[in-house]
XYZ file of C-alpha atoms in Angstrom:
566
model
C -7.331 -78.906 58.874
C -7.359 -80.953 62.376
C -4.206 -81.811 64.255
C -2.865 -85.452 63.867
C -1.404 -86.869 66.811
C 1.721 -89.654 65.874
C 4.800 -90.744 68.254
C 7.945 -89.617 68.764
C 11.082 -91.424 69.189
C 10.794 -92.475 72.471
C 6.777 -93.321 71.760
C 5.545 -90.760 73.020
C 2.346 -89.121 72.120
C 2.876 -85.478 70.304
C 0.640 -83.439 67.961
C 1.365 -83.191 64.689
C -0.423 -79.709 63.569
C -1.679 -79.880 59.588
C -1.507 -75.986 58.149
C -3.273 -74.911 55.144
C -0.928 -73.247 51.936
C -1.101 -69.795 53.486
C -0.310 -70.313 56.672
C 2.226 -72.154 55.412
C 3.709 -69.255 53.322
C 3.224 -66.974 56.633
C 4.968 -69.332 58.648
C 8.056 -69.648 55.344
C 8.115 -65.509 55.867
C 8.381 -65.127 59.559
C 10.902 -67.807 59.900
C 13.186 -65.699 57.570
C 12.488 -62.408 58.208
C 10.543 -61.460 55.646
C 8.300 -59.981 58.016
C 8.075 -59.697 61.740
C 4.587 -59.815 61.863
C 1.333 -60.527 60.488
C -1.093 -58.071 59.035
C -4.521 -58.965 57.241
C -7.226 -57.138 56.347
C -10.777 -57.970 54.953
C -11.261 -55.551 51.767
C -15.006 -55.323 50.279
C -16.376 -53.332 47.915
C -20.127 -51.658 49.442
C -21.921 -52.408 46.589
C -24.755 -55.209 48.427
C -24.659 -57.403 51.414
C -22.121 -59.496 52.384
C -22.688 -63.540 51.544
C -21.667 -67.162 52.405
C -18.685 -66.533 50.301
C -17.513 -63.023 52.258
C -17.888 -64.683 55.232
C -15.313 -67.500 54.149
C -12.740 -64.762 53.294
C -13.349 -62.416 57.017
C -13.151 -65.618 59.364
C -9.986 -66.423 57.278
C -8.415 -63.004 57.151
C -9.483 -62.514 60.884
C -8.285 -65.886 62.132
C -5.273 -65.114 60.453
C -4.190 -62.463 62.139
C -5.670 -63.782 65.865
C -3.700 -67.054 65.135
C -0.158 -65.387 64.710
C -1.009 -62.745 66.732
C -1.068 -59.710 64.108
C -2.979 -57.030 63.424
C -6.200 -57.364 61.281
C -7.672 -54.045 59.174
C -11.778 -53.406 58.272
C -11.784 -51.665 55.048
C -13.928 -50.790 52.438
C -12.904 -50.563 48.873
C -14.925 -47.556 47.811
C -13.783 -46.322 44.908
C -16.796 -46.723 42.599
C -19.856 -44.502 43.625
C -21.884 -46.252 40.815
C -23.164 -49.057 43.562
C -22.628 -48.124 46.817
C -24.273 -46.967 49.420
C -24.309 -45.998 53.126
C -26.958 -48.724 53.417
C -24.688 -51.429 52.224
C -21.369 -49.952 54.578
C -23.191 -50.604 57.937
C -25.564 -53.865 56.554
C -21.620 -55.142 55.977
C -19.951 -53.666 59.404
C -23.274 -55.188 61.425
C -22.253 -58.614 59.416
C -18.646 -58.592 60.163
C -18.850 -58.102 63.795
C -21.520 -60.535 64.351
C -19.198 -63.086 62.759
C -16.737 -62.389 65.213
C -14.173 -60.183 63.595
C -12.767 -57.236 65.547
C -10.760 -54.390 64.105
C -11.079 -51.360 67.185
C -10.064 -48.515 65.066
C -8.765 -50.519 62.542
C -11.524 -48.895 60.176
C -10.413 -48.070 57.191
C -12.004 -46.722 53.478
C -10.466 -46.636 49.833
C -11.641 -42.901 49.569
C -9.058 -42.087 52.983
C -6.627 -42.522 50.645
C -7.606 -41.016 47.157
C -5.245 -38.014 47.942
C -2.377 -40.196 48.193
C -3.764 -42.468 45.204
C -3.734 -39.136 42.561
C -0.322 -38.295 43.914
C 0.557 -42.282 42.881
C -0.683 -41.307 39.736
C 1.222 -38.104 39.146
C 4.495 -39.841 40.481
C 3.845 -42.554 37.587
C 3.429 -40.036 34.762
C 6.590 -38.905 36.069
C 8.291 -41.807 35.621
C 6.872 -42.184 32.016
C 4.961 -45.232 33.287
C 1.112 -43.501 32.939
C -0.262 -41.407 30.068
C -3.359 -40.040 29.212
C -5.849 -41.473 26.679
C -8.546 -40.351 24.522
C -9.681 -43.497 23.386
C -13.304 -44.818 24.393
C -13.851 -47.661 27.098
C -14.745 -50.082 23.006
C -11.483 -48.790 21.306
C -9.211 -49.775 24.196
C -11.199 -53.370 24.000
C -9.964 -53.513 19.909
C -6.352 -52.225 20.697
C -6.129 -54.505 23.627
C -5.930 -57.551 21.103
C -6.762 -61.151 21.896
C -5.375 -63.903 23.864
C -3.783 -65.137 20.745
C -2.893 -61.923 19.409
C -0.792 -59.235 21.016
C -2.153 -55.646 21.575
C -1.591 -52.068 19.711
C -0.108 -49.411 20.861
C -2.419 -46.939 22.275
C -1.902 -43.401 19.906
C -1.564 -41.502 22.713
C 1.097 -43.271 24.455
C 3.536 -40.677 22.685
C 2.087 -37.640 24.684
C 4.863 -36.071 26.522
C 5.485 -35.851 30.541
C 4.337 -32.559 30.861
C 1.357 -32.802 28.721
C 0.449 -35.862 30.149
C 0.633 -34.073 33.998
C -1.426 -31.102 32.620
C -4.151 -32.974 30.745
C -5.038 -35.316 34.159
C -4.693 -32.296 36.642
C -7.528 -30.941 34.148
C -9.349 -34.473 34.549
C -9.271 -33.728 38.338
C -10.316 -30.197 38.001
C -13.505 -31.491 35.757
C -12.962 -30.059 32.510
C -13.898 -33.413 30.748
C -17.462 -35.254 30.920
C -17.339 -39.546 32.164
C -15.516 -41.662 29.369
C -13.910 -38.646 27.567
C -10.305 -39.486 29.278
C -8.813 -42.424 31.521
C -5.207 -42.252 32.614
C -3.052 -45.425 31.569
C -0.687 -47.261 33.224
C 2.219 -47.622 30.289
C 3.516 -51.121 30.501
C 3.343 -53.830 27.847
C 0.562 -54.037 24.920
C 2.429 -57.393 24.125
C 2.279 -59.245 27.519
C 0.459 -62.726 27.433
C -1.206 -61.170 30.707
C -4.230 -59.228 28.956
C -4.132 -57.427 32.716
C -0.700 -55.951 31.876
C -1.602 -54.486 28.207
C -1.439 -50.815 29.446
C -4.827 -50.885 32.237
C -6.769 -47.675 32.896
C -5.813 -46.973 36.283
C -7.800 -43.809 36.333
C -11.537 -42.601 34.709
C -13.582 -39.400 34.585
C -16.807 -40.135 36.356
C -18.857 -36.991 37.803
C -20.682 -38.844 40.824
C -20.947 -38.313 43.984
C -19.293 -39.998 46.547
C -21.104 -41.101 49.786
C -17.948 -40.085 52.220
C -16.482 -37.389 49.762
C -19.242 -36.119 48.231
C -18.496 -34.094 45.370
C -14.953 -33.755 45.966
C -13.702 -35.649 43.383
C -14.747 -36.310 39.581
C -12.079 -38.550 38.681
C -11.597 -42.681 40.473
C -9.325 -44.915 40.657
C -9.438 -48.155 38.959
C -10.192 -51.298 41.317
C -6.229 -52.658 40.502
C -4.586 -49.440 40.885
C -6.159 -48.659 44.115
C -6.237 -52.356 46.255
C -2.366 -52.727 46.178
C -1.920 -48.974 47.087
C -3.781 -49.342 49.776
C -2.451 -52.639 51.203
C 0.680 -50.707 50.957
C -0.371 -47.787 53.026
C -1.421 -49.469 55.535
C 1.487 -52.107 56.008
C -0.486 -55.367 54.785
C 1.717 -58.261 54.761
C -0.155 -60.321 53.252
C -2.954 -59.984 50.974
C -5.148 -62.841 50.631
C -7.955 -63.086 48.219
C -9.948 -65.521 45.733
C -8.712 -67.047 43.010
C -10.099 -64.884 40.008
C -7.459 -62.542 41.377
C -4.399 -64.793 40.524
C -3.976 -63.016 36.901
C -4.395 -59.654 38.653
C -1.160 -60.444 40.553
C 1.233 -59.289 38.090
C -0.240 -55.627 37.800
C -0.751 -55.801 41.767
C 3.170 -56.466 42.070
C 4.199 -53.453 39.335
C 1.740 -51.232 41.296
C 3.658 -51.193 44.490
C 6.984 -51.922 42.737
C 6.841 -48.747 40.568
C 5.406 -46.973 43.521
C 8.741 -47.732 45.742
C 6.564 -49.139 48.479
C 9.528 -50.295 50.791
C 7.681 -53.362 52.445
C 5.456 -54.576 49.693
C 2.263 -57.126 50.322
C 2.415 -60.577 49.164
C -0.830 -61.120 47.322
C -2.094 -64.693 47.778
C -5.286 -66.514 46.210
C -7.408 -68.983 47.505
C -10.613 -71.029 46.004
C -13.666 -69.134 46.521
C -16.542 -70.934 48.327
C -19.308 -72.295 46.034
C -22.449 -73.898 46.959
C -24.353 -76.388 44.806
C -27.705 -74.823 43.555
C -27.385 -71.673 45.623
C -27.887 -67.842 44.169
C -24.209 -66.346 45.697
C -23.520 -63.857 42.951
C -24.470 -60.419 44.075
C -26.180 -58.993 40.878
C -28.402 -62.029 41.242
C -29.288 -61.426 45.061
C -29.870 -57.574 43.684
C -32.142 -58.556 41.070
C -34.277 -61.258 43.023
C -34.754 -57.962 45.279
C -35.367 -55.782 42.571
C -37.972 -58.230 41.131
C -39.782 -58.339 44.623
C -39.562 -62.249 44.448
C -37.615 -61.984 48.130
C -38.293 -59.623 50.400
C -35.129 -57.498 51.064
C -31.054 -58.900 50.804
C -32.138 -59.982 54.576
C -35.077 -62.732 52.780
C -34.188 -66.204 54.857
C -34.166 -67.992 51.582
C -30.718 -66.626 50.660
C -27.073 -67.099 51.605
C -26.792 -63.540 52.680
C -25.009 -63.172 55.589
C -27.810 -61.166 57.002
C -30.256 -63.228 55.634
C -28.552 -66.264 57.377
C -29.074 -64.699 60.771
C -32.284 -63.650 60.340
C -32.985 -67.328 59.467
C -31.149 -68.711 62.596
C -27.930 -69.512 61.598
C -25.166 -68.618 64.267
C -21.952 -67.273 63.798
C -20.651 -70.226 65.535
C -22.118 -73.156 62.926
C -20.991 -71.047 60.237
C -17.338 -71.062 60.929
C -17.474 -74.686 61.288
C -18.671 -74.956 57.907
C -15.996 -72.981 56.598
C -13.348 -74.693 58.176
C -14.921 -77.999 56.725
C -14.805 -76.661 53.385
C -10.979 -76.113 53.871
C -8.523 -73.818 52.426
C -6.944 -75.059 49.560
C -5.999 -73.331 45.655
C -8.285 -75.619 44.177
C -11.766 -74.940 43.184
C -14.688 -77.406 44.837
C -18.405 -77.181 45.268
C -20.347 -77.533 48.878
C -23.231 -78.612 49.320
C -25.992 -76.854 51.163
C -26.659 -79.996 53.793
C -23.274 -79.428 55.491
C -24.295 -76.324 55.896
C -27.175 -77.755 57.726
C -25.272 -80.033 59.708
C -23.227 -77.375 60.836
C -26.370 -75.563 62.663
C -28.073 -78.904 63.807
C -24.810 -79.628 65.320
C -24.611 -76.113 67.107
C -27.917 -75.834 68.281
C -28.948 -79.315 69.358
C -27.185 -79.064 72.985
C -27.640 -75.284 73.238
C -31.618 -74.898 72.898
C -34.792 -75.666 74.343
C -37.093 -78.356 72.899
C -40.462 -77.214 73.234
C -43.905 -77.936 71.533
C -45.598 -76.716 68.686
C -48.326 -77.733 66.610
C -47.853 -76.415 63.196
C -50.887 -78.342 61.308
C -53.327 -78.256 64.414
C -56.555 -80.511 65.286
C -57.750 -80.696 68.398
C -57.941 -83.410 70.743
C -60.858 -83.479 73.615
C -59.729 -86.013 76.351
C -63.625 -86.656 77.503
C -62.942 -88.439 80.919
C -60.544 -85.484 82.036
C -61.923 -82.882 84.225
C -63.222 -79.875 82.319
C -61.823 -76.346 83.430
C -59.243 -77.685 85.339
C -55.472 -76.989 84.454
C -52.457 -79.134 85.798
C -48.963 -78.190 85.590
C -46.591 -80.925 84.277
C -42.636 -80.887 84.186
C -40.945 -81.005 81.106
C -36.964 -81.394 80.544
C -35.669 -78.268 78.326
C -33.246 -80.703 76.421
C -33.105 -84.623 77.045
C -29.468 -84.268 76.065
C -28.293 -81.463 78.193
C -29.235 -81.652 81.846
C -27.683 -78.027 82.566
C -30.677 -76.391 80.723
C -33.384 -77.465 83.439
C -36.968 -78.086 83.328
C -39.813 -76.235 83.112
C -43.900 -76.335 83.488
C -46.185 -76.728 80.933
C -49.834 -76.501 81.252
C -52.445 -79.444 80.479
C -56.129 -79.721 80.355
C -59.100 -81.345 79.106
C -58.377 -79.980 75.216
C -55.559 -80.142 73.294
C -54.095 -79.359 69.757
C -51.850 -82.019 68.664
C -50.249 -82.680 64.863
C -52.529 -83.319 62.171
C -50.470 -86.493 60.702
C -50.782 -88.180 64.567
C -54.229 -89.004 63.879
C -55.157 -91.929 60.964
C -58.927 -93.706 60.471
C -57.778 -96.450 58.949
C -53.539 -96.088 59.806
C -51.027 -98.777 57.862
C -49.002 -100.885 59.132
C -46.291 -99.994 62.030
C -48.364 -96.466 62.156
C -48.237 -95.870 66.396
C -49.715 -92.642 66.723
C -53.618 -92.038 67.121
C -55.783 -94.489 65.612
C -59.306 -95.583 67.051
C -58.409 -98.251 69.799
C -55.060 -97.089 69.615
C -52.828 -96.025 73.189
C -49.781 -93.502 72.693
C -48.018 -91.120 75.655
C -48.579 -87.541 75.634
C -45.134 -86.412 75.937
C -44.575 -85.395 79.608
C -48.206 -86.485 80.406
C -49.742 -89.052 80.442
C -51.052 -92.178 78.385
C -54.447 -91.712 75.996
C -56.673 -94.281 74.041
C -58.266 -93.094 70.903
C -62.124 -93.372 70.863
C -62.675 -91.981 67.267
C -62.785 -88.415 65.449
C -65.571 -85.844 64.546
C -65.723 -84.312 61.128
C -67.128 -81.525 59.253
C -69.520 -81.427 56.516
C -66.927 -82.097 54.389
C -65.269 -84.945 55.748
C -62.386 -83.090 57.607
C -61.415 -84.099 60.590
C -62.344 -81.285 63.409
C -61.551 -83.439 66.224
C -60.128 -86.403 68.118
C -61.614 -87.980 71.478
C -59.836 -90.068 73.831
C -59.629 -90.876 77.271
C -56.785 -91.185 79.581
C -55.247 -93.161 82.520
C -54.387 -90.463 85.242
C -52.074 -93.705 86.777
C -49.799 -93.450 83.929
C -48.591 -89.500 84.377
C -45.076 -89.114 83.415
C -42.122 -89.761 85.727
C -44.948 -91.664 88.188
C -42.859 -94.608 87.523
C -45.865 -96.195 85.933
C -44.425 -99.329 84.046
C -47.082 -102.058 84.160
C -47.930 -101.277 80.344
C -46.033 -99.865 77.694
C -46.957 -98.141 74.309
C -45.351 -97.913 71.143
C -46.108 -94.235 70.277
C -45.800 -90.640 71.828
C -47.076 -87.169 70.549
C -46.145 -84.352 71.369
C -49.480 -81.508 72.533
C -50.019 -78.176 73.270
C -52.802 -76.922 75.905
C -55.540 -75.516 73.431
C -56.906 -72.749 76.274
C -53.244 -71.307 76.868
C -51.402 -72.165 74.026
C -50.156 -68.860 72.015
C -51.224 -68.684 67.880
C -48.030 -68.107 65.871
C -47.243 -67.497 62.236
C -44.539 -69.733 61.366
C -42.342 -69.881 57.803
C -41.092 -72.850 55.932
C -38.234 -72.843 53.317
C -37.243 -74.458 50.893
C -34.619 -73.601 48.482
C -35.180 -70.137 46.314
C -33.772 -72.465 43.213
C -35.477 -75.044 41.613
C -33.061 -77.804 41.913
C -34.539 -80.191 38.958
C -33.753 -76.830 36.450
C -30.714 -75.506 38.050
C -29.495 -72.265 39.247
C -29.530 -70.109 35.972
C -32.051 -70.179 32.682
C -29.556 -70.832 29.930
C -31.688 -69.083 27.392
C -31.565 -66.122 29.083
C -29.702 -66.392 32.633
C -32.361 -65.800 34.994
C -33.031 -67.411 37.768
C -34.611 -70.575 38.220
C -37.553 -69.481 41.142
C -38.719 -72.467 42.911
C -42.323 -71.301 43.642
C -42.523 -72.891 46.255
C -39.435 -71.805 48.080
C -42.060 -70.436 51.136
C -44.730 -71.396 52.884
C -46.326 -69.757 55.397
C -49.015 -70.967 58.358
C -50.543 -68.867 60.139
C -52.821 -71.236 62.360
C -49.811 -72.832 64.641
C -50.554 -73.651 68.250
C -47.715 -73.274 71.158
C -46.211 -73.460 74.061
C -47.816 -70.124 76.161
C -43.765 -69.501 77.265
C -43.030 -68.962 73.745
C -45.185 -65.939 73.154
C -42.050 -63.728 75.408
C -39.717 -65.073 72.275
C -37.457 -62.386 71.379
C -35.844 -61.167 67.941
C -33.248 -63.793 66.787
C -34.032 -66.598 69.744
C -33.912 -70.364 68.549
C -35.389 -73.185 69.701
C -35.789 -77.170 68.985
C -39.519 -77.594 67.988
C -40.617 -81.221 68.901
C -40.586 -83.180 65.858
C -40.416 -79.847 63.600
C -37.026 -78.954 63.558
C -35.225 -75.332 64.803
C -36.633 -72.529 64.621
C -36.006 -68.618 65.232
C -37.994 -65.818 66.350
C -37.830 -63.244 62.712
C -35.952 -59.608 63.762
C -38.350 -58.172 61.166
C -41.770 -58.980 61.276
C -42.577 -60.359 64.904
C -44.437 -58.002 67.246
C -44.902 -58.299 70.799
C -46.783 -60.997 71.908
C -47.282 -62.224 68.450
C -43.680 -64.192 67.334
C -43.253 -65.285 63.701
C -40.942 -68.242 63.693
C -38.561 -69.197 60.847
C -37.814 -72.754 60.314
C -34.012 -72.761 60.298
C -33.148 -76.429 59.298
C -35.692 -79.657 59.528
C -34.017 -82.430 62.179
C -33.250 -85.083 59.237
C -30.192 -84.590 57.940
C -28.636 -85.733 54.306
C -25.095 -84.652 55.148
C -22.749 -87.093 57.466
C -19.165 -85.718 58.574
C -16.409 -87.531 56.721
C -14.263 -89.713 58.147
């Protein structure tokens, strides 16, 4: 939220700071002692790449902690072996950090602690508050009852203390196969909270583990484990979405039956949704699966990976997360303010250079042939502190297809026969008509120019309505360059509701391979943006660019559907 400014008593100007509902809470703890500091952590699970959504939920968690001056924990929540992999740990890590977040050896894993997490266990069959089930993963579902109807006691809630300790040491020692016993946390098969009707809080799975290999056969359950870690670890306050909120209950018991003497505050926020946008991780796995994109990493999703391997910087992101706000109550974004974010963030930082992306070539017949002239060009019109550099000009150039019409409509300024435009940073040009093939294509455009009209001569005794942007056809580079467009078709939807698949736009990508540019950007390195004239921004792609031979992604057109609100 911004900062209002009002006056005080004696009218003077102060700043009147607006705080979201959680830092409102951790301000309503400090103030009374509740705790002295503040301690955050960001808590995935390494089953896929990190998204738009994650990255809502680590610049909150990390900002957090920077902004009262606390302490702010990495960890991953490994505790199913199922999904994750080593792959997905340091895709996530490599995310984090390049969003800014910064934990020093504040790395952390769910598996550090699954000593301490069977001891949990044990001390809760001790108590009488866990027991050991034989009932498969569907008969729990039938004794668990409805929302209108309470649940039934599990038969083997009676076991004993002692039984119960003997038959889960034997679950950790492997005498049972996956599914053939869970341990049980024993609390109420009658609460309105389905999450409190006795959960499995531990399950016989024989997999191994990619930091503990083969250690353990038995996991915890996702609810039994967060909460016990938060608690190890001294988080004060544990802030995630909102499908959480029901979870709260059995998060609270956890560390209550546990003894934890300083126990987290879970809080939940609205998770961050974007209108007609695959987010859900399942679906980015099977659009990868399916080979429709070409890795978690393809620009044409809201991977956090595949956003900066589009273009997107860590700095226009967190601007569009503190747009979309912090609040409990659910809302959609839309993808344009995401776009606005990155217009805003680049349009002062990069270079504005030329590119011809749908090439024809135009021969200026009165200029000398062979020779090359360098001209000046300004890096960015709107930022001075970027300088200028040379560009070099001759007889033929490529310029846009669309800047040349036969027969143009009205208030068309570019190329037409008869018609005089500026060269950007040249000089003024007079079409004299075109050349085609045999069939009818346009192959080239002749003109002639007036070398008294170069730019920044001071020329003024005639103006013209139109300017095009060039490149030099003998020393301009040949680049492959991608266009997007979104991976959903937007008339259908996101998801097929026959069937819930994906909605493919086929034409989410297009790719030309016959661009024309600026020699300079041939040295383009992995991840560099720049302003194409006209085009919109674009970045040089990590993966497939080889030296001397860029491949550009479009990041974002220059028109923009999105306008900041008032």
């Amino acid at each position: 939220m911004e900062n209002e400014k009002n006056l005080n008593v004696e009218g003077e100007e102060k700043e009147v700071v607006s705080r979201n509902f959680i830092e409102q809470i951790i301000e309503k703890d400090l103030e009374e002692g509740v705790h002295e500091t503040v301690h955050t952590r960001f808590p995935p699970e390494p089953n896929g790449y990190l998204h738009i959504g994650h990255a809502k939920s680590i610049l909150l968690n990390y900002g957090l902690a920077e902004k009262y001056n606390g302490l702010f924990n990495m960890r991953f929540d490994d505790t199913n072996p199922t999904k994750e992999k080593v792959e997905f740990v340091n895709s996530q890590l490599e995310d984090i950090k390049w969003l800014g977040a910064k934990w020093d050896d504040r790395l952390f894993f769910a598996s550090d602690y699954f000593g301490e997490m069977y001891e949990c266990a044990v001390k809760l069959i001790k108590k009488g508050k866990a027991y050991v089930s034989d009932l498969t993963a569907e008969e729990i579902r039938e004794y668990r009852g409805t929302l209108t109807e309470p649940g039934k006691e599990d038969p083997y809630a009676t076991r004993s203390i002692e039984e119960n300790l003997t038959l889960f040491e034997n679950m950790k020692n492997g005498l049972y196969q996956d599914g053939e016993k869970v341990l049980r946390a024993r609390i109420d098969m009658a609460s309105p909270n389905m999450n409190m009707r006795d959960p499995v809080i531990y399950r016989v799975a024989h997999m191994t583990h990619h930091r503990t290999g083969d250690t353990w056969c038995i996991y915890p359950m996702y609810d039994f484990a967060h909460p016990i870690e938060d608690a190890i670890e001294g988080i004060t306050h544990s802030i995630c979405t909102l499908e959480f909120e029901d979870h709260r209950p059995l998060y609270d018991w956890v560390v209550k039956e546990l003894e934890y003497p300083h126990p987290p505050k879970q809080i939940e926020f609205a998770k961050l949704y974007l209108k007609n946008v695959v987010t859900g991780k399942r679906y980015i796995k099977k659009l990868v699966e399916d080979g429709i994109v070409d890795g978690w990493d393809d620009p044409r999703l809201v991977s956090v990976a595949a956003l900066r391997r589009r273009g997107y910087t860590p700095e226009s992101i967190k601007r569009f997360v503190e747009l979309c706000g912090v609040s409990k109550a659910q809302s959609v974004a839309d993808m344009a303010m995401l776009e606005y974010c990155i217009r805003e963030d680049l349009k002062l930082k990069r270079p504005r250079m030329m590119a011809i992306l749908d090439p024809v070539k135009l021969i200026i017949d009165n200029y000398e042939e062979g020779k090359i002239e360098m001209l000046e060009a300004a890096n960015n019109l709107e930022n001075e502190e970027l300088g200028t550099r040379e560009i070099p000009f001759g007889r033929e150039l490529y310029i846009e297809r669309e800047d040349f019409m036969e027969e143009p409509p009205k208030k068309y300024f570019r190329l037409f026969p008869g018609n005089e435009v500026r060269l950007m940073n040249a000089y003024f040009v007079t079409c004299t008509g075109c050349v085609k093939d045999e069939n009818g294509k346009v192959i080239e455009v002749h003109c002639t120019y007036d070398p008294e009209t170069k730019s920044g001569s001071g020329f003024n005794a005639r103006k013209v309505k139109g300017t095009i942007h060039w490149v030099n056809a003998s020393t301009a580079i040949q680049a492959e360059v991608r266009l997007f467009e979104n991976i959903v078709d937007e008339e259908k939807g996101v998801y097929n509701k026959e069937d819930g698949s994906i909605n493919v736009n086929p034409d989410s990508r297009t790719i030309l391979t016959d661009c024309y540019m600026e020699p300079a950007l041939g040295d383009a390195k992995a991840y560099e943006s720049f302003q194409f004239v006209r085009n919109g921004f674009f970045c040089v792609d990590y993966k497939d660019s080889k030296p001397g031979a860029p491949v550009f992604n479009r990041i974002v057109s220059l028109k923009s559907s999105f306008t900041l609100p008032k």
